[in-house]
């Protein structure tokens, strides 16, 4: 088990140690895991290439560290509790022994389908236990999983399958979220029409609803599980062998396949989980994220299970059958640590206090948030109404690319401040840069947030596109990892994350590239071009505002129809989460002399702010007036 910090002076001591001797610091933590063969060098790195290798030549299997390592001491401890969408349906609870047995079985299923070490497995599942089992089974045999969020469209699924050249797909007949039934198999079928590398499609029966069946490719999960035993040796992996790919949005149109490797990711997720949440043996931990995103990978599956925790996986939504759903789950299982997003909190605030008033939630010890900045109002509500003034809030800042939490309070140990992610975890060295690339020293500074030394959880590359990996994070500030976020360090040395500085918007904690949305809008036959910006949104943090230029601008009365069909198109191309909240038609977009769209102005207008700065560099300054006028009609 990784060491646990238990006092503020302990934190300061570890932090100091980790800066003075980072490799010694991480080697000590890595030694608490089971390695089949120890590493030669702790770290080999050069951010200019970029190259980062942790514990290289160390041999291990992450599932041996989850299962075999714990089994003798706590095989009968609960590993995974699955809470269904509908509270009247029975839940599922697996001990470590039981989950292990399922994982070994499904590992054998994958092997029977000729999946070998290094092959990619696409997983398009709702929040069902089979999702956890499938991921761990891949890890067991060294296959690289690529989980695709079940809210993505056929087009987005297809793009991700083909980019990774996945050999097999795992999906379900349908998914359930609140009152909605999601036809996953139907969407998967549509995607598979043009996925030449997929040989089989393993289908989990979740609802038993009617689906189409393709005898050549489709097989049932349960049918396959019956054909195999639960004896399955773990594949020996190098510390630097890829564990998974997870696609995320960047500032260009194409989503990037962020690659995480085995040893470093294991050490980092386990260490940060245990310390940030102050997890103790026997605690019940509930992260309400979806496993389709990095938070679910690191803090529903890998971090907790590596530490022998009991982790809850929830299929449903915070408001079904009513807005007490989370609080009911917390009471039902006596949850000790609860981790969710500011958007979920804000949406529950908006539904009124009566849903939380008489909830006891006495078991709660720690509350966490992730995914976007939390505003003070939401922070206080979370603290007062959910935590009943007893629980520290950990506002955890991190990214898909960082693998795990980077800047965050350690629960109950680092004093919190509303809306501040506070201090870096041990091993993390944040720096703030000005526009010219100078490191801003001392406190009370604001600029671009960079990290100046590798940590074990950092992503290693983009699948098949190392060049883009370099450009995305290592070119703006040579020698540093650039996060894409702005941040300030206040007078106490505390960090406050200010949000993205690039063309990425964060809608309800989901990262979306503006270029990606623009591409989808531009697919519409009547659209000639578009520009998408984020604007402040009361619940979602940011909303999507699209400026659309049409070949034939709609006449007053058919604008609505065109809006709807554009919105539908975006849903179909990407996902309903990427639908614009507002669409404004315009004759053209403000451009600089070099032809670049001046987003700064569009963003100001979308947010209803004046002061557009210098517009004299535009080739078409007159359009700004038209756009301002048009905006007034949209509000
Ligand atoms: C874990 C996750 C990453 C982006 C990141 C930020 C924003 C995440 C916080 C936050 C303010 C936070 N991965 N972000 N956490 N902003 N405070 N505590 O969300 O790759 O999907 O998104 O999310 O902008 O760069 S992610």
XYZ file of C-alpha atoms and ligand atoms in Angstrom:
661
model
C 0.000 0.000 0.000
C 1.236 3.496 -0.786
C 2.224 5.721 2.149
C -0.412 8.114 3.455
C 0.291 11.667 4.516
C -1.449 12.432 7.794
C -0.372 15.905 8.893
C 0.354 19.280 7.349
C 4.003 19.044 8.356
C 4.052 15.564 6.833
C 2.798 17.074 3.578
C 5.411 19.823 3.622
C 8.109 17.276 4.337
C 7.046 15.007 1.458
C 6.715 17.970 -0.875
C 10.247 19.089 -0.073
C 11.632 15.592 -0.481
C 9.882 15.199 -3.816
C 11.465 18.364 -5.199
C 14.933 17.721 -3.835
C 14.970 14.161 -5.115
C 11.999 13.316 -7.347
C 13.285 9.953 -8.493
C 14.063 8.795 -4.973
C 10.649 9.996 -3.864
C 8.728 8.091 -6.562
C 10.949 5.004 -6.348
C 10.021 4.666 -2.668
C 6.347 4.743 -3.543
C 6.754 2.401 -6.509
C 8.463 -0.124 -4.250
C 5.223 -0.688 -2.376
C 3.794 -2.410 -5.505
C 4.367 -5.884 -6.857
C 6.907 -5.941 -9.673
C 7.836 -9.168 -11.373
C 11.162 -7.606 -12.125
C 12.450 -4.356 -10.746
C 13.142 -1.363 -13.023
C 16.636 -0.337 -14.027
C 16.281 3.449 -14.117
C 13.601 5.285 -12.226
C 13.234 8.014 -14.854
C 14.490 8.900 -18.279
C 13.128 12.132 -19.687
C 13.531 15.041 -22.041
C 10.605 17.423 -22.520
C 12.153 18.710 -25.739
C 11.636 15.439 -27.614
C 9.337 14.883 -25.611
C 10.159 11.614 -23.889
C 9.163 10.455 -20.429
C 9.830 6.939 -19.154
C 9.224 5.848 -15.596
C 10.462 2.598 -14.049
C 11.569 1.395 -17.473
C 12.417 -2.298 -17.811
C 10.387 -2.891 -14.684
C 7.992 -5.783 -15.357
C 4.528 -6.000 -13.891
C 0.844 -6.448 -14.517
C -1.505 -3.850 -13.079
C -4.208 -6.462 -12.396
C -1.784 -8.467 -10.251
C -1.458 -5.318 -8.195
C -5.232 -5.062 -7.916
C -6.057 -8.701 -7.319
C -3.259 -11.116 -6.441
C -1.594 -8.538 -4.189
C -4.756 -8.044 -2.107
C -6.497 -11.378 -2.378
C -4.991 -13.129 0.654
C -5.667 -10.239 2.953
C -8.976 -9.076 1.608
C -10.386 -11.319 -1.065
C -13.739 -11.175 0.678
C -13.787 -7.407 0.893
C -16.159 -5.645 -1.455
C -14.392 -4.302 -4.511
C -17.192 -2.981 -6.691
C -20.731 -1.970 -5.835
C -22.912 -1.338 -8.833
C -25.995 0.799 -8.259
C -28.547 0.581 -11.094
C -30.325 3.475 -12.744
C -33.627 2.443 -11.207
C -33.394 2.062 -7.422
C -36.020 -0.694 -7.517
C -33.773 -2.920 -9.555
C -31.347 -5.126 -7.559
C -27.800 -3.836 -7.216
C -24.682 -5.938 -7.771
C -21.818 -6.275 -5.343
C -18.546 -8.028 -6.152
C -15.863 -8.940 -3.668
C -12.262 -8.825 -4.842
C -12.432 -12.616 -5.335
C -15.593 -12.379 -7.414
C -14.442 -9.483 -9.545
C -11.128 -11.252 -10.114
C -12.891 -14.355 -11.309
C -14.966 -12.343 -13.824
C -11.903 -10.482 -15.045
C -10.001 -13.714 -15.644
C -12.947 -15.199 -17.494
C -13.361 -12.238 -19.771
C -9.592 -12.143 -20.308
C -9.988 -15.662 -21.675
C -12.871 -14.537 -23.878
C -10.635 -11.866 -25.381
C -7.871 -14.403 -25.905
C -10.339 -16.725 -27.677
C -11.089 -13.835 -29.993
C -7.356 -13.675 -30.787
C -6.725 -10.497 -28.849
C -3.069 -10.290 -27.903
C -0.766 -7.954 -26.058
C -0.708 -4.560 -27.757
C -4.007 -5.038 -29.648
C -6.623 -2.320 -29.210
C -10.031 -3.095 -27.767
C -12.799 -0.520 -28.205
C -15.296 -0.394 -25.361
C -18.595 1.416 -25.911
C -20.598 0.561 -22.831
C -22.927 2.330 -20.443
C -22.095 2.326 -16.712
C -22.524 -1.418 -16.154
C -20.161 -3.744 -14.239
C -19.065 -5.314 -17.524
C -17.336 -2.028 -18.335
C -15.032 -2.381 -15.321
C -14.541 -6.076 -16.068
C -13.716 -5.416 -19.722
C -11.108 -2.765 -18.903
C -9.376 -4.928 -16.316
C -9.483 -7.950 -18.617
C -7.670 -5.969 -21.288
C -5.061 -5.006 -18.721
C -4.773 -8.659 -17.679
C -3.725 -9.727 -21.187
C -1.871 -6.563 -22.151
C -4.449 -5.359 -24.672
C -4.885 -1.586 -24.863
C -8.403 -0.458 -24.020
C -10.030 2.525 -25.627
C -13.212 3.394 -23.781
C -15.571 5.564 -25.795
C -18.173 7.466 -23.787
C -21.619 5.954 -24.410
C -23.005 9.413 -25.210
C -20.921 9.678 -28.370
C -22.505 9.353 -31.794
C -21.893 6.644 -34.403
C -19.659 9.000 -36.293
C -17.512 9.802 -33.257
C -17.326 6.126 -32.307
C -16.282 5.151 -35.803
C -13.580 7.802 -35.937
C -12.088 6.590 -32.640
C -12.242 2.898 -33.562
C -10.534 3.550 -36.875
C -7.870 5.844 -35.483
C -6.768 3.143 -33.038
C -7.429 0.268 -35.501
C -9.274 -1.606 -32.782
C -9.784 -5.328 -33.434
C -12.858 -5.852 -31.350
C -15.752 -3.823 -29.977
C -17.583 -4.385 -26.715
C -21.004 -2.780 -26.462
C -24.455 -3.352 -24.965
C -27.941 -3.769 -26.359
C -29.092 -0.585 -24.663
C -28.163 1.733 -21.855
C -30.386 3.341 -19.220
C -30.026 6.866 -17.934
C -32.911 8.344 -16.030
C -36.022 7.883 -18.136
C -33.999 7.548 -21.317
C -33.154 4.364 -23.141
C -29.992 4.665 -25.207
C -29.784 2.422 -28.234
C -26.107 1.621 -28.079
C -26.165 -1.456 -30.285
C -27.976 0.464 -32.997
C -25.392 3.249 -32.855
C -22.569 0.712 -32.785
C -24.041 -1.069 -35.833
C -24.083 2.202 -37.700
C -20.464 2.903 -36.747
C -19.338 -0.609 -37.677
C -20.515 -0.192 -41.255
C -17.164 1.358 -41.872
C -14.712 -0.087 -39.344
C -12.617 -2.553 -41.357
C -10.396 -3.607 -38.434
C -13.215 -4.848 -36.181
C -13.612 -8.623 -36.304
C -16.164 -9.138 -33.570
C -18.652 -7.239 -31.499
C -19.303 -8.550 -27.991
C -22.725 -7.446 -26.781
C -23.722 -7.136 -23.131
C -27.408 -7.760 -22.499
C -28.495 -4.895 -20.295
C -32.187 -4.373 -21.073
C -33.147 -7.266 -23.334
C -34.621 -4.751 -25.788
C -34.963 -5.617 -29.455
C -31.795 -5.207 -31.493
C -30.490 -6.190 -34.894
C -28.108 -9.117 -34.958
C -25.247 -9.665 -37.345
C -24.315 -13.356 -37.256
C -20.896 -12.706 -38.684
C -19.701 -10.391 -35.959
C -22.053 -10.234 -33.016
C -21.734 -12.507 -29.988
C -23.327 -12.231 -26.550
C -21.114 -11.418 -23.591
C -22.819 -14.036 -21.402
C -22.544 -16.690 -24.102
C -18.822 -16.115 -24.436
C -18.284 -16.112 -20.655
C -19.846 -19.586 -20.457
C -17.293 -20.989 -22.871
C -14.206 -20.238 -20.767
C -12.680 -20.982 -17.366
C -11.562 -18.474 -14.797
C -7.928 -19.517 -14.896
C -5.957 -16.801 -16.598
C -2.331 -15.843 -16.203
C -1.433 -12.195 -16.282
C 0.642 -11.021 -19.216
C 4.027 -9.609 -18.259
C 4.113 -5.931 -19.171
C 6.918 -3.456 -19.301
C 6.316 -0.421 -17.139
C 6.218 1.660 -20.328
C 3.817 -0.585 -22.282
C 0.570 1.264 -23.052
C -2.318 0.546 -20.695
C -5.011 2.510 -22.485
C -5.915 5.174 -24.991
C -8.521 7.773 -24.137
C -9.663 10.244 -26.749
C -10.041 13.845 -25.714
C -10.657 17.130 -27.468
C -7.935 19.545 -28.335
C -7.813 22.815 -30.193
C -7.928 21.232 -33.655
C -10.860 19.346 -35.129
C -9.600 15.814 -34.636
C -9.842 14.242 -31.171
C -6.513 13.023 -29.866
C -5.820 9.598 -28.443
C -4.059 10.262 -25.158
C -1.856 7.286 -24.290
C -1.129 6.199 -20.711
C 1.367 3.512 -19.861
C 1.361 0.918 -17.116
C 3.817 1.446 -14.261
C 3.749 5.204 -13.856
C -0.032 5.444 -14.194
C -0.451 2.710 -11.576
C 1.828 4.385 -9.053
C 0.353 7.817 -9.653
C -3.364 6.984 -9.513
C -2.982 4.843 -6.390
C -0.884 7.440 -4.574
C -3.133 10.376 -5.397
C -6.337 8.459 -4.641
C -5.171 7.371 -1.208
C -3.800 10.759 -0.225
C -6.256 13.254 -1.656
C -9.308 11.398 -0.351
C -7.529 10.114 2.768
C -8.935 6.694 2.060
C -8.797 4.245 4.973
C -9.328 0.521 4.779
C -13.041 -0.290 4.916
C -14.213 3.109 3.662
C -16.893 3.224 0.972
C -15.950 5.543 -1.843
C -18.322 6.941 -4.492
C -17.198 8.797 -7.584
C -20.208 9.838 -9.668
C -18.262 10.442 -12.897
C -18.706 8.361 -16.040
C -15.966 5.861 -16.860
C -16.027 7.232 -20.411
C -13.883 10.086 -19.082
C -10.498 10.069 -17.373
C -12.009 10.665 -13.925
C -13.781 7.332 -14.135
C -10.658 5.522 -15.352
C -8.415 6.873 -12.610
C -10.820 7.321 -9.708
C -13.578 4.750 -10.137
C -11.421 1.925 -11.429
C -7.653 2.010 -11.174
C -6.807 4.248 -8.175
C -9.400 2.797 -5.773
C -8.974 -0.852 -6.792
C -5.187 -0.611 -6.556
C -5.614 0.505 -2.971
C -8.051 -2.287 -2.111
C -10.941 0.161 -1.766
C -14.670 -0.400 -2.163
C -15.738 1.676 -5.139
C -19.299 2.461 -6.188
C -20.258 2.589 -9.831
C -23.574 4.345 -10.518
C -25.468 3.750 -13.730
C -27.965 6.595 -13.495
C -28.332 10.339 -13.172
C -28.495 12.691 -10.173
C -32.163 13.484 -10.770
C -33.824 10.115 -11.385
C -36.244 9.107 -9.959
C -35.838 12.374 -8.068
C -33.119 14.895 -7.192
C -32.284 13.052 -3.939
C -30.711 10.199 -5.845
C -27.085 10.898 -4.842
C -28.027 11.501 -1.220
C -30.012 8.257 -1.155
C -27.019 6.343 -2.485
C -24.771 7.975 0.096
C -27.133 6.901 2.886
C -27.786 3.452 1.451
C -24.118 2.453 1.347
C -22.854 4.752 4.101
C -20.507 6.452 1.676
C -17.414 8.038 3.217
C -15.927 9.884 0.243
C -18.033 11.439 -2.507
C -16.568 12.882 -5.709
C -18.591 14.760 -8.352
C -18.554 17.740 -10.718
C -19.488 21.390 -10.133
C -22.121 21.069 -12.876
C -23.884 18.269 -11.006
C -23.818 20.385 -7.854
C -25.181 23.470 -9.631
C -27.955 21.520 -11.302
C -29.021 20.148 -7.906
C -28.880 23.588 -6.322
C -31.245 24.818 -9.018
C -33.807 22.157 -8.111
C -34.240 23.419 -4.586
C -33.249 22.597 -1.037
C -36.169 20.314 -0.282
C -34.313 17.419 -1.940
C -31.424 17.598 0.461
C -32.985 19.087 3.586
C -33.621 15.938 5.590
C -30.813 13.796 4.316
C -28.481 12.694 7.070
C -25.372 11.565 5.256
C -23.588 11.074 8.574
C -21.068 8.714 7.022
C -19.552 11.386 4.760
C -16.000 12.420 5.601
C -14.672 13.952 2.382
C -16.226 15.704 -0.622
C -14.473 16.188 -3.930
C -15.022 18.129 -7.139
C -13.413 17.855 -10.541
C -13.643 18.863 -14.165
C -14.141 22.625 -14.096
C -13.762 25.591 -11.823
C -16.234 25.583 -8.954
C -17.844 28.922 -8.193
C -18.037 30.062 -4.583
C -21.802 29.691 -4.341
C -21.682 26.047 -5.400
C -18.703 25.443 -3.123
C -20.599 26.757 -0.095
C -23.751 24.830 -0.909
C -21.717 21.629 -1.273
C -19.990 22.352 2.000
C -23.098 23.325 3.971
C -25.846 21.128 2.564
C -24.023 18.011 1.428
C -21.142 18.024 3.887
C -23.317 19.524 6.661
C -20.348 21.734 7.528
C -18.336 18.715 8.614
C -16.459 17.648 5.499
C -13.470 19.183 3.799
C -13.894 19.765 0.060
C -11.077 18.712 -2.234
C -11.211 20.825 -5.404
C -9.038 18.609 -7.583
C -7.393 20.095 -10.643
C -6.028 17.735 -13.273
C -6.464 16.631 -16.896
C -6.802 13.577 -19.122
C -3.147 14.091 -19.956
C -1.950 14.231 -16.353
C -3.427 10.809 -15.542
C -4.261 11.822 -11.999
C -4.872 14.704 -9.616
C -2.149 17.387 -9.669
C -3.215 20.374 -7.604
C -5.635 19.720 -4.779
C -6.079 19.882 -1.063
C -5.252 16.714 0.840
C -8.524 16.177 2.673
C -8.529 17.541 6.180
C -4.827 18.365 6.017
C -4.395 21.265 3.635
C -6.679 24.133 4.681
C -9.149 24.889 1.888
C -10.296 28.142 0.345
C -13.458 28.240 -1.797
C -12.723 28.020 -5.531
C -9.034 27.270 -5.009
C -7.413 23.978 -5.923
C -4.875 25.068 -3.266
C -1.450 23.381 -3.404
C 0.374 20.898 -5.632
C 0.537 17.284 -4.505
C 3.988 15.989 -3.607
C 5.975 15.326 -6.765
C 4.246 18.102 -8.727
C 6.069 21.328 -9.555
C 3.682 23.878 -11.071
C 4.971 27.132 -12.516
C 3.203 30.189 -13.860
C 4.503 31.790 -17.042
C 3.930 35.182 -18.556
C 3.210 35.635 -22.266
C 6.881 35.980 -23.104
C 7.654 32.654 -21.461
C 9.226 34.030 -18.290
C 8.664 32.063 -15.145
C 6.774 34.221 -12.676
C 8.298 33.747 -9.274
C 6.816 34.592 -5.900
C 3.172 34.942 -4.979
C 0.312 37.035 -6.371
C 1.014 36.206 -10.014
C -1.200 35.137 -12.902
C -0.464 33.498 -16.244
C -0.141 30.181 -18.075
C -0.013 27.100 -15.889
C 2.907 24.797 -16.696
C 4.551 21.880 -14.920
C 8.302 21.779 -14.798
C 9.234 18.197 -14.035
C 7.685 14.896 -15.086
C 5.480 12.900 -12.736
C 4.662 9.211 -13.199
C 1.098 9.758 -14.467
C 1.900 12.089 -17.375
C 0.617 10.930 -20.793
C 3.376 9.625 -23.027
C 2.089 10.443 -26.490
C -0.929 10.796 -28.740
C -1.763 7.550 -30.466
C -0.004 7.632 -33.836
C 0.768 11.325 -33.578
C 3.750 12.139 -31.421
C 4.271 15.368 -33.329
C 0.879 16.670 -32.304
C 1.585 15.603 -28.737
C 4.695 17.738 -28.815
C 2.912 20.698 -30.353
C 0.027 20.520 -27.922
C 1.967 20.605 -24.668
C 5.697 21.071 -25.156
C 6.140 23.814 -27.746
C 4.624 26.969 -26.250
C 7.049 26.915 -23.325
C 10.061 24.816 -24.293
C 11.227 22.551 -21.493
C 7.851 22.649 -19.725
C 4.538 20.831 -19.948
C 1.901 23.456 -20.805
C -1.522 22.590 -19.428
C -3.596 24.904 -21.632
C -5.059 26.448 -18.468
C -4.572 29.873 -16.992
C -4.001 30.088 -13.258
C -3.153 32.480 -10.517
C -1.037 31.924 -7.435
C -2.410 34.127 -4.686
C -0.734 35.817 -1.761
C -0.696 32.540 0.196
C 0.831 30.564 -2.645
C -2.532 28.908 -3.345
C -3.487 28.063 -6.923
C -6.727 29.092 -8.511
C -7.462 27.682 -11.942
C -8.910 30.305 -14.255
C -9.902 28.080 -17.187
C -8.702 27.214 -20.664
C -6.532 29.579 -22.638
C -6.846 27.633 -25.890
C -9.771 26.850 -28.175
C -11.180 24.258 -25.857
C -14.419 24.814 -23.988
C -15.470 22.983 -20.899
C -19.189 22.304 -20.972
C -20.530 20.628 -17.864
C -17.054 19.273 -17.225
C -16.818 17.815 -20.736
C -13.955 19.012 -22.846
C -14.922 20.041 -26.354
C -12.800 21.556 -29.072
C -14.390 24.571 -30.749
C -12.910 23.400 -34.067
C -14.582 20.031 -33.667
C -17.987 21.663 -33.204
C -17.363 24.077 -36.074
C -16.521 21.168 -38.386
C -19.815 19.528 -37.466
C -21.779 22.750 -38.048
C -20.049 23.320 -41.378
C -21.252 19.932 -42.599
C -24.708 21.460 -42.955
C -25.395 22.145 -46.648
C -26.610 25.706 -46.011
C -23.657 26.699 -43.809
C -20.562 28.227 -45.311
C -18.592 28.816 -42.148
C -18.919 29.152 -38.399
C -17.126 30.174 -35.242
C -17.817 28.641 -31.861
C -16.985 30.205 -28.509
C -17.831 29.470 -24.909
C -19.962 31.760 -22.763
C -20.757 31.744 -19.070
C -23.595 29.393 -18.282
C -25.301 29.237 -14.902
C -25.449 25.456 -14.616
C -22.990 24.057 -17.126
C -20.172 26.449 -16.306
C -19.768 27.171 -19.990
C -22.306 27.023 -22.778
C -21.719 26.783 -26.531
C -22.329 29.857 -28.676
C -22.142 29.395 -32.432
C -21.853 32.190 -34.991
C -22.993 30.785 -38.291
C -22.534 32.206 -41.769
C -24.994 30.840 -44.324
C -25.034 30.805 -48.068
C -28.579 32.108 -47.857
C -29.231 33.800 -44.545
C -32.539 32.504 -43.211
C -35.467 34.848 -43.412
C -36.940 35.821 -40.100
C -39.317 32.913 -39.789
C -37.257 29.963 -40.947
C -34.280 30.650 -38.686
C -35.627 28.319 -36.050
C -35.859 25.425 -38.428
C -32.315 25.893 -39.615
C -31.123 26.148 -36.015
C -32.778 22.841 -35.224
C -31.297 21.077 -38.168
C -27.812 22.418 -37.387
C -28.190 21.262 -33.788
C -29.326 17.836 -34.902
C -26.321 17.581 -37.169
C -23.932 18.338 -34.311
C -25.599 15.656 -32.185
C -25.145 13.191 -34.949
C -21.570 14.102 -35.784
C -20.297 14.318 -32.202
C -22.772 13.902 -29.380
C -25.758 15.674 -27.835
C -23.323 17.157 -25.303
C -21.789 19.242 -28.103
C -25.063 20.885 -29.203
C -24.846 24.678 -29.347
C -26.967 26.459 -26.745
C -27.213 29.511 -28.951
C -26.878 29.980 -32.682
C -26.557 33.418 -34.227
C -26.648 33.890 -37.987
C -24.420 36.534 -39.465
C -23.214 37.728 -42.877
C -19.578 37.193 -42.014
C -17.097 36.753 -39.176
C -14.616 39.354 -37.931
C -11.197 38.546 -39.382
C -7.695 39.837 -38.967
C -5.645 40.759 -42.018
C -4.012 37.351 -41.908
C -7.484 35.817 -42.185
C -7.788 34.569 -38.625
C -11.164 34.786 -36.958
C -10.992 37.220 -34.055
C -12.504 35.018 -31.369
C -11.745 37.426 -28.579
C -14.448 39.755 -29.895
C -16.937 36.979 -30.526
C -16.461 35.726 -26.996
C -17.020 39.188 -25.527
C -20.214 39.612 -27.527
C -21.464 36.144 -26.554
C -20.934 36.988 -22.896
C -22.717 40.309 -23.304
C -19.610 42.282 -22.421
C -18.619 45.557 -23.988
C -15.040 46.736 -24.489
C -14.013 44.838 -27.580
C -10.463 46.132 -27.512
C -8.725 47.222 -30.657
C -10.763 46.296 -33.730
C -8.767 48.355 -36.179
C -6.745 45.338 -37.247
C -9.868 43.723 -38.679
C -10.405 43.612 -42.428
C -14.145 44.017 -41.816
C -14.665 46.087 -38.642
C -18.222 46.967 -39.730
C -19.368 43.404 -39.090
C -18.837 43.851 -35.331
C -21.806 46.246 -35.142
C -24.032 43.795 -37.026
C -23.021 40.950 -34.729
C -23.683 43.017 -31.597
C -27.157 43.872 -32.909
C -27.849 40.238 -33.818
C -26.709 39.084 -30.404
C -29.341 41.233 -28.682
C -32.044 39.238 -30.438
C -30.553 35.927 -29.305
C -30.494 36.538 -25.526
C -10.114 15.572 -14.881
C -10.584 16.307 -16.102
C -9.295 19.006 -18.090
C -9.624 20.462 -17.968
C -8.518 21.258 -17.329
C -9.283 22.427 -16.742
C -10.577 21.795 -16.278
C -10.414 20.162 -14.360
C -10.572 21.490 -12.643
C -10.615 22.270 -13.818
C -10.796 24.190 -12.560
C -10.658 22.165 -11.383
N -9.909 16.064 -17.246
N -10.521 21.408 -14.870
N -10.451 20.198 -13.025
N -10.727 23.607 -13.771
N -10.770 23.513 -11.397
N -10.644 21.501 -10.220
O -11.509 17.052 -16.026
O -9.153 16.407 -19.560
O -11.520 16.248 -19.157
O -10.391 18.260 -18.551
O -10.743 20.635 -17.101
O -9.547 23.381 -17.716
O -7.559 21.635 -18.288
S -10.254 16.704 -18.690
